[in-house]
Amino acid sequence: MTSNAQDYPRHQPPHLGRWLKGAVALLLLFALAWVAFVALQYQQTGKPISEVAGIKNIGPLAKLVQEPPRFTGSVWEVARPLGVAAAPDGSIYVTESAGDRMVKSFDANGQAKASIVTGESALSRSPLYVAVSPSGKVYVSDLERHAVLIFAPDGQAAGQVAPPSSEGWTPGALAFDAAGNLYATDLTPGQHRVVVIDPDGTLLLQIGQEGSAPGQFEFPNGVAVDAQGNIYVSDSGNGRVQAFDKSGHPLFMIGRGTSKGDLGMPRGIAVDNGRKLLYVVDATAHAVNVYDISNAAPKYSFRLGDDMGGESLSYPNGVAVDGNGRILVADKENKRIAIWTN
Amino acid sequence: MKATVLGVLSGVLVVLLAGLWGGGAASADNGPHMSGQSVTTDSCAGCHRAHTAQAANLLKVSETALCSTCHDGSGATTMVDAGVTTGGGALRAGGFQQARINTQDSNPVGVGVLGGGQTTTSSHSTDGSSQELWGNSTPGSGPGFAGFQLTCISCHDPHGNGNYRILRPAPASEGGATDTTAGVNVPDESPKVYTTTNYFDNGPVIMSGANAGKSWLSSWCAQCHTRYLAPGGSATTALPGEPIFKFRHDTQEAYAPSCVKCHAAHGSNAAVSGYAAQVAWPGGTAVTTATGGSRLLKMDNRGICLKCHPR
C-alpha cells in the first residue's frame, strides 16, 4: 500500500476565519509599504538598509544656527601636517608626516618654538596625532613607535602611556577631557577601537571593535569629548561620525552621503564646548563640516574651506579649537595650519 | 484565490527584502577600492572634478597625494612610503622612501628584514616625472622608452579590478597609456599577504597548467621592460638584432628567478659602491646619482647574484 500526498484532503484550520486572512493580507501590505519606503530612502541616500534606521540624517534644509567664523590666516612651514592641537596657553602643536617628521610648535601668534621629536631620526619616527593635557603636557601618537609619547611643553621627553593591551597597540587620534582622562583610538590591525585611560594609566572604557556595523570602526582617525563627557569618533573607513555618551552607549551617527552635512572621509574632529559646535574634517571633500550639538540630534550648520573659495583646503586632516574659539585645521597638501576666528 | 494573493504578496516581499540587503553590501576589492556598482554617488567627487580638475584623470590634486591620504598608515594598513604595515611587517615591495631589506644578509638562501627603516637608494617614481622604461620595445630599438610619467595609478587601478595588488592589466603613463598590449591580468592570491620575512622570494603568484612555475609578475613587469623577459638559454643565445640586451639572464623559464626575486618593486635600501657603482645604464649612460644606482636590488652592490651563484 502506497501513500500519496494528493490523497489527503487539503487542511482547513477550523478557527482561521475570514477576518484572520484579511489581517494577514493587511500586514503584508504594510510590510510592502515599509519596504517601498526603505527602497526609496536607499535610492536617495545610497545608504544600506542597515544604516537607515536610527540614523539622524542631516537634511538639506538644516537651519544656519550660527555665523561662520572668518578665515584669518595660516601658519606655514609644516610638512604635510596630519594632526594639530592647541594648548591652554594658546600654543599650537602640529604633527608632520613628511620631511623631518617632527612635532612643530608655535606660540599663539604663529611664531615657531622648539620642535618635539618622537624618535632619534626621521627614519625612526612617524608622529600621527597630538593632544595637550589640561596640565599642558603634550601627548603624541607615533605609528613607528606604536606608542603615545609624553613631552613637556619645551619638548623634553616625559615617558609614554602604557598600552591598554598587554600585546601593545597602534594609537591614533588623541583627546583629553577636563579631568585629564585620555581618549585614544587604536588602529591595531583587527582591533580598531576607542579607549579611555585615566591619568594613572587605568583603562576606564573601551568602545567598539573593527568592522562596519554600528558601534564598530574602520580606521578611526579622530576622537573628541565634550563637557558632558559625550564622545565623538571619526570612523574614517566607514565614512561616518559616531557619538557615544560617557558610558559608551550610542547617541547618533552622521553618515556618508550626498546631502549637506553628509560625510565622505571624516578625519580630525573637535568640539567647541562654548558654542556647542562639532567640527569634522572631511578629507576628500576638502572641507570642515560644522554641526550644532546643542540638542540631542546634531544639526548641520556650515562648512569651512569650501573647495571653490579663497581659503580652500587640500586634503585637510586634523582640527582643533583653541581657548579663544579659533579653529585650527591641518591642511595637509597645502602644508599649513589654516586658521578661522570667531 | 485569497491564498494565491497572499502567496504573491509574500513572494514580492521576500524578493524585495533580498534585493535591498544585497544592494546595501559593498563589494570590497582590495580594501576601499571598489569594483562594480557599489560605490556611492559621492565617491566620485571625493577625488574627481569634471570641469575644474587640477591634475590628470580629472583629479582634484595629484593622485599621489590622494593615495597617501590613506596609505600613510592613517587609513590603510599598508604604509607604502615607509615600506611597512601599521602592524610592523615589512612590505614585500619595499617602500618608496624607506625600506627594511637586510641588504647585507649573509644567509645563503634568504634576504631578511631589518628592525627599522632605511632610506631608499632607488625606487620607482610616483611623482609623475618622466622616466625611462629600460628595455622597452623591440630588439634593436635602443635602450628603452623615455618619457613615461610614472605615478601610483600607472601600475595600480584605484577603482579596483580583482587582480593581484589591483595591478592594471597594462601599466599606463599619466595622461594616457603608451603600451598597446592586451595586458597581463595577474590573478589575486587568497588570502592576501602583504608582508614578508624573506625578501629572496619569487613572489606569491606563480602560473600553473602548461606554464607551471613561471612568474606572473615577470610577465607583468615585462610589459614595460620588454626585453628583460628572457626565456631559458638567453644567457648563451643572443637576442637577434639586439646590440644592447644581447645576452640576458633567464627570467621566463619555469622556476627561474622572477623579477621580484632580485628587485623590490617599490624601492630598495641597498647600498652600491665600487665596481657596482660604475655599471652604466643600458645604452652606456653613466650613473650620476649619489646612490650609484642600486636598481631596486635587494642586496648591496651585486650581492644578490651570490644568493644563487656563491662562487
XYZ file of C-alpha atoms in Angstrom:
653
model
C 0.000 0.000 0.000
C 1.463 3.338 -1.012
C 0.555 6.809 0.151
C 0.249 9.896 -1.948
C 0.060 13.466 -0.612
C -2.706 14.199 -3.064
C -4.791 11.545 -1.405
C -5.102 13.670 1.715
C -7.755 16.373 1.878
C -6.438 19.978 1.980
C -6.128 21.034 5.605
C -8.676 23.632 6.611
C -7.950 25.243 10.005
C -11.283 25.299 11.750
C -10.540 28.578 13.621
C -8.946 30.577 10.805
C -11.774 32.833 9.848
C -12.114 35.282 7.051
C -11.061 38.138 9.372
C -7.754 36.484 10.112
C -6.890 36.117 6.432
C -7.736 39.761 5.954
C -5.434 40.727 8.820
C -2.554 38.739 7.323
C -3.091 40.413 3.965
C -3.125 43.822 5.666
C 0.123 43.046 7.472
C 1.747 42.038 4.218
C 0.587 45.261 2.608
C 2.086 47.254 5.484
C 5.336 45.338 5.096
C 5.390 46.058 1.355
C 4.802 49.748 2.024
C 7.687 49.774 4.503
C 9.978 48.067 2.034
C 8.992 50.592 -0.635
C 9.797 53.435 1.762
C 13.187 51.964 2.618
C 13.900 51.360 -1.068
C 13.127 54.995 -1.815
C 15.338 56.067 1.070
C 18.161 53.900 -0.228
C 17.775 55.240 -3.734
C 18.045 58.807 -2.446
C 20.820 58.374 0.108
C 22.837 55.448 -1.183
C 22.914 54.067 2.335
C 22.327 50.380 3.005
C 19.242 49.326 4.848
C 21.237 48.612 7.979
C 22.221 52.290 8.227
C 18.827 53.810 7.634
C 17.123 53.036 10.883
C 18.209 55.091 13.848
C 20.441 57.439 11.930
C 19.669 61.109 12.129
C 20.064 62.297 8.568
C 21.219 65.854 8.273
C 18.806 67.188 5.727
C 19.420 69.873 3.147
C 17.011 72.245 4.884
C 19.055 72.463 8.064
C 18.912 75.940 9.509
C 22.005 78.082 9.771
C 22.254 78.449 13.511
C 25.492 80.382 13.851
C 27.513 82.790 11.790
C 30.536 81.054 10.283
C 33.919 82.180 11.563
C 36.258 84.218 9.353
C 39.386 82.843 7.749
C 42.193 84.845 9.325
C 45.454 83.332 8.139
C 47.833 80.407 8.139
C 50.854 79.035 9.918
C 53.300 77.750 7.324
C 56.495 75.707 7.347
C 54.891 72.437 8.349
C 55.497 69.369 6.192
C 52.229 67.715 5.218
C 50.660 68.119 8.666
C 48.287 65.457 9.925
C 47.398 66.478 13.464
C 47.022 69.762 15.296
C 46.353 70.626 18.934
C 46.009 73.771 20.988
C 47.442 74.172 24.487
C 45.755 76.085 27.293
C 48.254 78.945 26.772
C 47.365 79.158 23.075
C 50.425 77.297 21.812
C 49.883 75.205 18.693
C 51.357 71.750 18.136
C 51.464 70.128 14.699
C 52.489 66.615 13.636
C 54.336 66.357 10.332
C 54.050 63.332 8.062
C 56.870 64.327 5.709
C 60.268 65.993 5.832
C 61.878 65.642 9.235
C 58.612 64.325 10.677
C 58.719 66.398 13.799
C 56.080 67.849 16.069
C 56.344 71.538 15.314
C 55.225 74.011 17.962
C 54.226 77.648 17.656
C 53.037 80.295 20.048
C 49.525 81.683 19.789
C 50.727 84.197 17.189
C 52.270 81.544 14.971
C 55.895 82.152 15.951
C 57.940 78.957 15.876
C 59.015 77.409 19.167
C 61.156 74.369 19.934
C 60.162 71.290 17.981
C 59.469 67.925 19.547
C 60.968 64.729 18.145
C 59.466 61.317 18.817
C 62.472 59.289 17.665
C 66.188 59.697 17.116
C 65.936 60.169 13.362
C 63.265 60.843 10.785
C 63.502 57.158 9.885
C 62.630 56.040 13.379
C 59.598 58.206 13.989
C 56.215 58.794 12.410
C 54.141 61.200 14.514
C 50.456 60.876 13.739
C 48.277 62.905 16.119
C 48.830 65.225 19.068
C 46.811 66.402 22.067
C 47.592 68.603 25.048
C 46.521 67.559 28.537
C 44.862 70.027 30.917
C 48.223 70.352 32.683
C 49.921 71.369 29.447
C 51.795 68.143 28.667
C 51.983 67.200 25.017
C 50.886 63.696 24.006
C 51.888 62.382 20.568
C 50.865 59.124 18.910
C 53.599 57.652 16.739
C 52.995 54.963 14.136
C 56.624 53.892 14.006
C 56.967 53.704 17.761
C 53.490 52.194 18.326
C 53.173 54.423 21.368
C 51.733 57.576 22.830
C 54.748 59.601 23.897
C 54.548 62.338 26.520
C 56.528 65.582 26.407
C 56.873 68.703 28.480
C 55.930 71.897 26.627
C 59.627 72.563 25.960
C 59.961 69.224 24.148
C 61.622 67.233 26.925
C 60.538 63.592 26.906
C 58.359 62.669 29.877
C 57.571 58.994 29.311
C 54.778 57.281 27.469
C 51.281 55.986 28.058
C 51.094 52.331 28.981
C 49.344 50.352 26.234
C 45.795 49.313 27.116
C 46.588 45.760 26.000
C 49.498 43.599 27.008
C 50.227 42.832 23.345
C 50.680 46.518 22.568
C 48.719 48.894 20.379
C 48.830 51.290 17.460
C 47.491 54.536 18.892
C 45.962 57.091 16.578
C 43.759 60.059 17.431
C 44.020 61.634 20.889
C 41.885 63.916 23.060
C 41.529 64.890 26.713
C 38.608 65.717 28.939
C 38.795 68.309 31.705
C 39.672 65.637 34.276
C 42.759 64.650 32.322
C 41.429 61.353 31.029
C 42.981 60.405 27.689
C 40.722 59.365 24.823
C 42.604 57.485 22.114
C 41.771 55.487 19.031
C 43.594 52.225 18.458
C 44.455 51.374 14.838
C 45.917 47.968 15.599
C 45.005 45.706 12.669
C 41.923 43.703 13.548
C 41.007 45.634 16.666
C 40.167 49.207 15.784
C 38.548 50.761 18.842
C 38.392 53.715 21.208
C 39.890 53.570 24.688
C 39.660 55.934 27.649
C 42.601 55.922 30.049
C 42.753 57.857 33.309
C 45.821 59.871 34.388
C 47.112 56.875 36.340
C 47.055 54.695 33.257
C 43.975 52.697 34.174
C 41.739 51.665 31.301
C 38.344 53.187 32.085
C 36.377 52.411 28.957
C 36.705 50.621 25.653
C 34.303 51.204 22.758
C 33.863 49.090 19.669
C 35.922 46.820 17.543
C 36.948 46.673 13.895
C 34.047 46.419 11.492
C 31.307 48.324 9.749
C 28.290 47.688 11.980
C 27.064 50.467 14.259
C 29.455 50.762 17.170
C 32.327 49.364 15.132
C 35.150 51.266 13.456
C 37.426 51.231 10.417
C 40.496 53.399 10.964
C 39.017 55.854 13.460
C 41.113 58.961 12.810
C 39.506 61.391 15.177
C 38.163 61.470 18.713
C 36.760 64.364 20.740
C 34.928 64.696 24.031
C 32.530 67.448 25.088
C 31.913 68.984 28.505
C 29.230 66.389 29.284
C 31.602 63.548 28.535
C 29.983 62.611 25.241
C 32.485 61.038 22.875
C 32.631 61.763 19.132
C 34.577 59.447 16.849
C 35.545 59.944 13.210
C 35.029 56.490 11.757
C 37.069 57.266 8.641
C 36.898 53.996 6.765
C 33.146 53.771 7.236
C 32.665 57.412 6.231
C 30.758 58.428 9.356
C 30.917 60.023 12.764
C 29.633 58.034 15.706
C 28.712 59.664 19.004
C 28.518 57.928 22.358
C 27.650 59.005 25.876
C 30.268 58.885 28.604
C 29.435 55.236 29.263
C 29.929 54.279 25.650
C 26.268 53.970 24.719
C 25.474 55.110 21.175
C 23.865 58.532 20.716
C 23.805 59.229 16.995
C 25.630 58.815 13.723
C 26.351 61.228 10.897
C 26.736 59.134 7.802
C 28.289 59.112 4.372
C 26.178 60.580 1.613
C 25.498 63.442 -0.726
C 23.204 65.730 1.239
C 24.536 68.785 3.004
C 26.270 67.710 6.162
C 26.835 64.171 4.987
C 30.396 62.920 5.025
C 32.906 61.329 2.676
C 36.076 60.576 4.597
C 35.923 62.106 8.090
C 39.294 62.561 9.763
C 40.005 65.060 12.545
C 37.190 66.024 14.919
C 36.926 68.700 17.610
C 34.330 70.205 19.928
C 33.809 73.867 20.745
C 32.179 73.493 24.139
C 31.331 77.195 24.419
C 29.429 77.334 21.152
C 28.335 73.705 21.291
C 29.681 73.049 17.845
C 31.229 69.894 16.434
C 33.928 70.293 13.767
C 34.538 67.338 11.467
C 37.230 67.360 8.793
C 36.112 65.690 5.577
C 39.413 64.959 3.834
C 38.030 64.060 0.427
C 35.545 66.937 0.434
C 38.480 69.232 1.298
C 36.362 70.949 3.924
C 35.363 71.022 7.570
C 31.715 70.353 8.351
C 30.338 72.109 11.417
C 27.358 70.773 13.361
C 25.286 72.264 16.146
C 25.281 69.750 19.003
C 23.271 71.792 21.498
C 20.405 69.320 21.136
C 20.215 65.551 21.153
C 20.225 65.403 17.363
C 23.113 67.139 15.584
C 22.231 69.797 13.053
C 24.467 70.716 10.146
C 25.332 74.407 10.404
C 28.020 75.445 7.945
C 31.205 74.399 6.239
C 34.762 75.774 6.302
C 37.198 75.675 3.392
C 34.743 75.143 0.605
C 36.821 73.883 -2.254
C 35.973 76.755 -4.614
C 36.644 79.512 -2.080
C 39.712 81.653 -1.462
C 40.669 79.766 1.681
C 40.390 76.379 0.059
C 41.769 73.312 1.781
C 43.537 70.398 0.163
C 43.231 67.069 1.929
C 42.789 68.576 5.394
C 43.254 66.083 8.191
C 43.359 67.393 11.768
C 41.332 70.070 13.518
C 41.472 71.749 16.923
C 39.683 74.568 18.696
C 41.773 76.760 20.969
C 40.709 78.590 24.114
C 39.765 81.685 22.114
C 37.464 79.773 19.800
C 39.891 79.813 16.891
C 39.623 76.819 14.582
C 42.953 75.319 13.536
C 42.968 72.981 10.546
C 45.918 70.821 9.476
C 45.763 71.472 5.719
C 47.985 68.611 4.626
C 48.624 69.154 0.936
C 48.795 72.946 1.307
C 51.406 72.345 4.020
C 49.973 74.789 6.520
C 47.709 75.262 9.500
C 44.692 77.229 8.319
C 43.029 79.372 10.982
C 39.468 80.636 11.297
C 38.444 83.077 14.022
C 35.023 83.614 15.547
C -7.854 32.868 -4.790
C -7.075 34.543 -1.479
C -4.309 32.059 -0.851
C -2.850 32.980 -4.236
C -2.930 36.697 -3.400
C -1.239 36.059 -0.080
C 1.393 33.935 -1.776
C 2.138 36.601 -4.368
C 2.388 39.323 -1.706
C 4.730 37.171 0.372
C 6.879 36.378 -2.636
C 7.182 40.017 -3.629
C 8.139 40.911 -0.059
C 10.839 38.255 0.104
C 12.302 39.303 -3.252
C 12.341 42.981 -2.304
C 13.963 42.313 1.054
C 16.618 40.125 -0.518
C 17.342 42.777 -3.095
C 17.649 45.521 -0.535
C 20.014 43.636 1.697
C 22.124 42.675 -1.247
C 22.165 46.199 -2.587
C 23.401 47.599 0.665
C 26.503 45.486 0.834
C 29.739 46.927 -0.556
C 31.789 44.540 -2.658
C 35.228 45.372 -1.373
C 38.041 44.766 -3.796
C 41.359 45.054 -2.028
C 40.013 47.313 0.668
C 38.130 50.502 -0.171
C 38.927 50.242 -3.872
C 35.623 49.186 -5.327
C 34.881 47.358 -8.492
C 31.355 47.265 -9.816
C 28.449 49.440 -8.916
C 28.693 49.561 -5.156
C 30.391 52.940 -4.926
C 28.182 55.724 -3.671
C 27.364 58.711 -5.823
C 29.569 60.829 -3.588
C 32.617 58.688 -4.149
C 33.364 60.367 -7.488
C 33.503 63.905 -6.106
C 35.887 62.886 -3.351
C 38.699 62.611 -5.879
C 37.491 63.946 -9.229
C 36.313 67.230 -10.716
C 34.542 67.133 -14.043
C 35.459 70.648 -15.212
C 37.858 72.134 -12.646
C 40.335 69.311 -12.180
C 43.916 70.259 -11.346
C 45.585 67.004 -12.280
C 45.360 64.411 -14.980
C 42.475 61.973 -14.966
C 40.212 64.783 -13.737
C 41.675 64.567 -10.250
C 41.448 67.465 -7.833
C 45.092 67.038 -6.875
C 47.755 64.594 -7.954
C 46.816 61.076 -7.172
C 49.975 60.501 -5.195
C 48.591 62.884 -2.571
C 45.264 61.166 -2.790
C 46.774 57.725 -2.329
C 48.887 58.810 0.615
C 45.806 60.128 2.409
C 45.168 56.547 3.428
C 48.430 54.785 2.657
C 50.391 56.734 5.244
C 49.009 54.352 7.840
C 46.091 56.536 8.911
C 43.593 54.904 6.578
C 45.187 51.667 5.454
C 47.497 49.118 6.997
C 49.986 49.437 4.154
C 52.330 52.430 4.509
C 53.775 52.495 1.024
C 56.327 55.273 1.530
C 57.681 53.693 4.699
C 57.638 50.152 3.280
C 55.927 48.774 6.343
C 52.462 47.992 7.671
C 50.865 49.522 10.714
C 51.358 46.137 12.328
C 55.106 46.437 11.822
C 55.520 43.959 8.975
C 57.857 44.734 6.076
C 56.085 45.230 2.756
C 57.003 42.731 0.060
C 57.676 45.528 -2.421
C 59.713 47.679 -0.029
C 58.811 51.356 0.211
C 59.237 54.458 -1.894
C 61.084 56.459 0.752
C 62.208 53.764 3.158
C 62.691 50.025 3.079
C 63.610 47.371 5.616
C 65.521 44.946 3.449
C 68.538 43.405 5.144
C 70.764 44.110 2.169
C 73.801 42.582 3.904
C 72.143 39.339 4.915
C 74.694 36.504 4.850
C 72.033 33.807 4.774
C 72.780 31.916 1.533
C 69.127 31.372 0.738
C 67.470 34.393 2.251
C 67.293 38.159 2.459
C 65.897 39.083 5.824
C 64.155 42.090 7.291
C 65.669 44.939 9.274
C 64.163 46.123 12.544
C 63.874 49.687 11.279
C 63.588 51.525 8.017
C 66.468 52.820 5.919
C 66.261 55.490 3.264
C 65.774 54.039 -0.175
C 68.592 54.339 -2.681
C 66.407 53.585 -5.670
C 62.680 53.443 -6.196
C 60.082 53.552 -8.874
C 58.966 57.151 -9.217
C 55.492 58.187 -8.100
C 55.643 61.929 -8.737
C 54.705 61.889 -12.399
C 58.163 62.864 -13.599
C 59.358 61.396 -16.885
C 61.097 58.075 -16.532
C 62.958 55.788 -18.914
C 61.496 52.338 -19.336
C 64.719 50.391 -19.704
C 64.469 47.594 -22.229
C 61.111 48.738 -23.553
C 60.114 47.866 -27.099
C 61.515 45.572 -29.755
C 65.092 44.324 -30.258
C 67.347 46.956 -31.778
C 65.099 49.868 -30.781
C 67.506 51.487 -28.336
C 67.882 51.286 -24.560
C 64.261 51.952 -23.768
C 61.325 54.322 -23.932
C 61.838 57.778 -22.478
C 59.039 59.980 -21.243
C 56.896 57.561 -19.287
C 55.245 59.516 -16.453
C 55.068 57.154 -13.543
C 52.609 57.563 -10.672
C 50.779 55.196 -8.333
C 47.984 54.642 -10.812
C 50.399 53.802 -13.583
C 50.604 50.359 -12.034
C 47.588 50.149 -9.708
C 43.919 50.596 -10.563
C 42.431 52.736 -7.766
C 38.917 51.644 -8.657
C 39.763 48.002 -8.143
C 39.865 45.176 -10.646
C 40.292 41.955 -8.721
C 43.890 41.484 -9.831
C 46.819 40.873 -7.515
C 47.517 44.185 -5.724
C 44.925 45.742 -8.070
C 47.639 45.797 -10.734
C 46.454 47.205 -14.028
C 46.462 44.713 -16.887
C 48.917 47.071 -18.598
C 50.854 49.925 -16.957
C 49.759 53.384 -18.091
C 51.648 56.650 -18.279
C 49.977 59.603 -16.582
C 47.729 61.258 -19.115
C 47.400 58.188 -21.286
C 48.715 54.722 -21.830
C 51.658 54.166 -24.133
C 51.513 50.414 -24.056
C 49.215 48.827 -26.569
C 49.479 45.254 -25.370
C 46.386 43.401 -24.259
C 47.845 43.237 -20.799
C 48.501 40.681 -18.104
C 45.818 40.086 -15.505
C 47.811 38.782 -12.570
C 45.469 36.575 -10.527
C 44.984 37.566 -6.927
C 46.131 35.436 -4.021
C 43.924 34.224 -1.228
C 44.479 35.070 1.499
C 46.347 38.243 0.658
C 49.791 38.506 2.223
C 51.292 41.976 2.204
C 54.419 41.393 4.258
C 57.442 39.150 4.133
C 60.178 37.843 6.366
C 62.350 36.768 3.442
C 62.821 39.114 0.524
C 64.553 36.435 -1.578
C 61.228 35.235 -2.904
C 59.842 34.621 -6.372
C 56.573 36.205 -5.377
C 53.271 34.669 -4.421
C 51.653 34.359 -7.836
C 53.083 31.597 -9.992
C 51.477 30.207 -13.118
C 50.016 26.733 -13.395
C 48.997 24.405 -16.177
C 51.113 24.484 -19.307
C 53.150 27.400 -17.866
C 53.583 25.850 -14.440
C 56.288 27.507 -12.417
C 56.520 30.668 -14.462
C 56.070 34.017 -12.764
C 53.002 36.131 -13.446
C 54.883 39.138 -12.131
C 57.765 38.730 -14.570
C 55.270 38.781 -17.407
C 53.617 41.828 -15.899
C 56.874 43.787 -15.384
C 57.975 42.899 -18.904
C 55.177 44.962 -20.350
C 57.383 47.994 -19.705
C 60.772 46.293 -19.512
C 60.019 44.253 -22.584
C 63.415 42.807 -23.392
C 64.126 41.778 -19.796
C 61.723 38.860 -20.168
C 64.083 36.172 -21.348
C 63.382 32.503 -21.991
C 65.737 29.701 -20.985
C 69.005 29.764 -22.873
C 69.071 33.546 -23.263
C 72.343 33.715 -21.367
C 74.112 31.798 -24.122
C 71.966 32.594 -27.158
C 71.968 36.173 -28.435
C 68.723 38.028 -28.986
C 68.615 38.520 -32.760
C 69.059 42.125 -33.896
C 69.760 43.367 -30.370
C 73.018 45.214 -29.613
C 72.302 46.185 -26.009
C 70.263 43.409 -24.384
C 72.116 40.785 -26.333
C 72.524 38.093 -23.685
C 70.139 38.100 -20.781
C 69.513 36.347 -17.509
C 66.688 33.833 -17.794
C 63.527 35.285 -16.219
C 60.806 33.465 -18.083
C 61.579 29.807 -17.649
C 59.702 27.815 -15.077
C 61.214 28.308 -11.611
C 63.765 30.805 -12.923
C 64.172 33.845 -10.710
C 61.338 36.236 -11.290
C 61.875 39.986 -11.436
C 60.718 40.402 -7.834
C 63.156 37.822 -6.520
C 66.076 40.186 -7.080
C 64.312 43.578 -7.251
C 61.927 45.350 -4.866
C 59.069 46.782 -6.899
C 58.569 49.948 -4.859
C 62.061 50.691 -3.627
C 65.225 49.293 -2.052
C 67.651 50.482 0.581
C 70.604 48.603 -0.950
C 73.939 50.424 -0.954
C 76.174 50.450 -4.018
C 79.872 51.171 -4.280
C 82.992 50.023 -6.114
C 82.567 48.225 -9.413
C 78.829 48.027 -8.962
C 78.578 51.801 -8.772
C 80.254 52.106 -12.139
C 77.774 49.979 -14.035
C 76.336 52.298 -16.646
C 72.680 52.405 -17.567
C 71.666 50.420 -20.649
C 72.873 52.314 -23.698
C 76.012 53.497 -21.915
C 74.779 56.478 -19.882
C 76.986 56.882 -16.834
C 75.406 56.565 -13.418
C 75.309 60.021 -11.890
C 73.088 59.535 -8.871
C 74.698 59.793 -5.464
C 73.474 56.327 -4.632
C 75.247 54.728 -7.548
C 72.084 53.282 -8.968
C 71.053 50.413 -6.762
C 68.452 49.469 -9.373
C 65.900 48.251 -6.850
C 68.212 45.334 -5.990
C 67.685 43.582 -2.678
C 71.360 43.228 -1.707
C 74.209 45.715 -1.537
C 76.266 46.031 -4.716
C 75.552 42.871 -6.701
C 75.293 40.652 -3.652
C 72.007 39.303 -4.908
C 73.967 37.274 -7.515
C 75.738 35.401 -4.747
C 72.496 34.011 -3.392
C 72.265 31.636 -6.349
C 75.862 31.755 -7.567
C 78.004 31.601 -4.400
C 81.283 31.204 -6.272
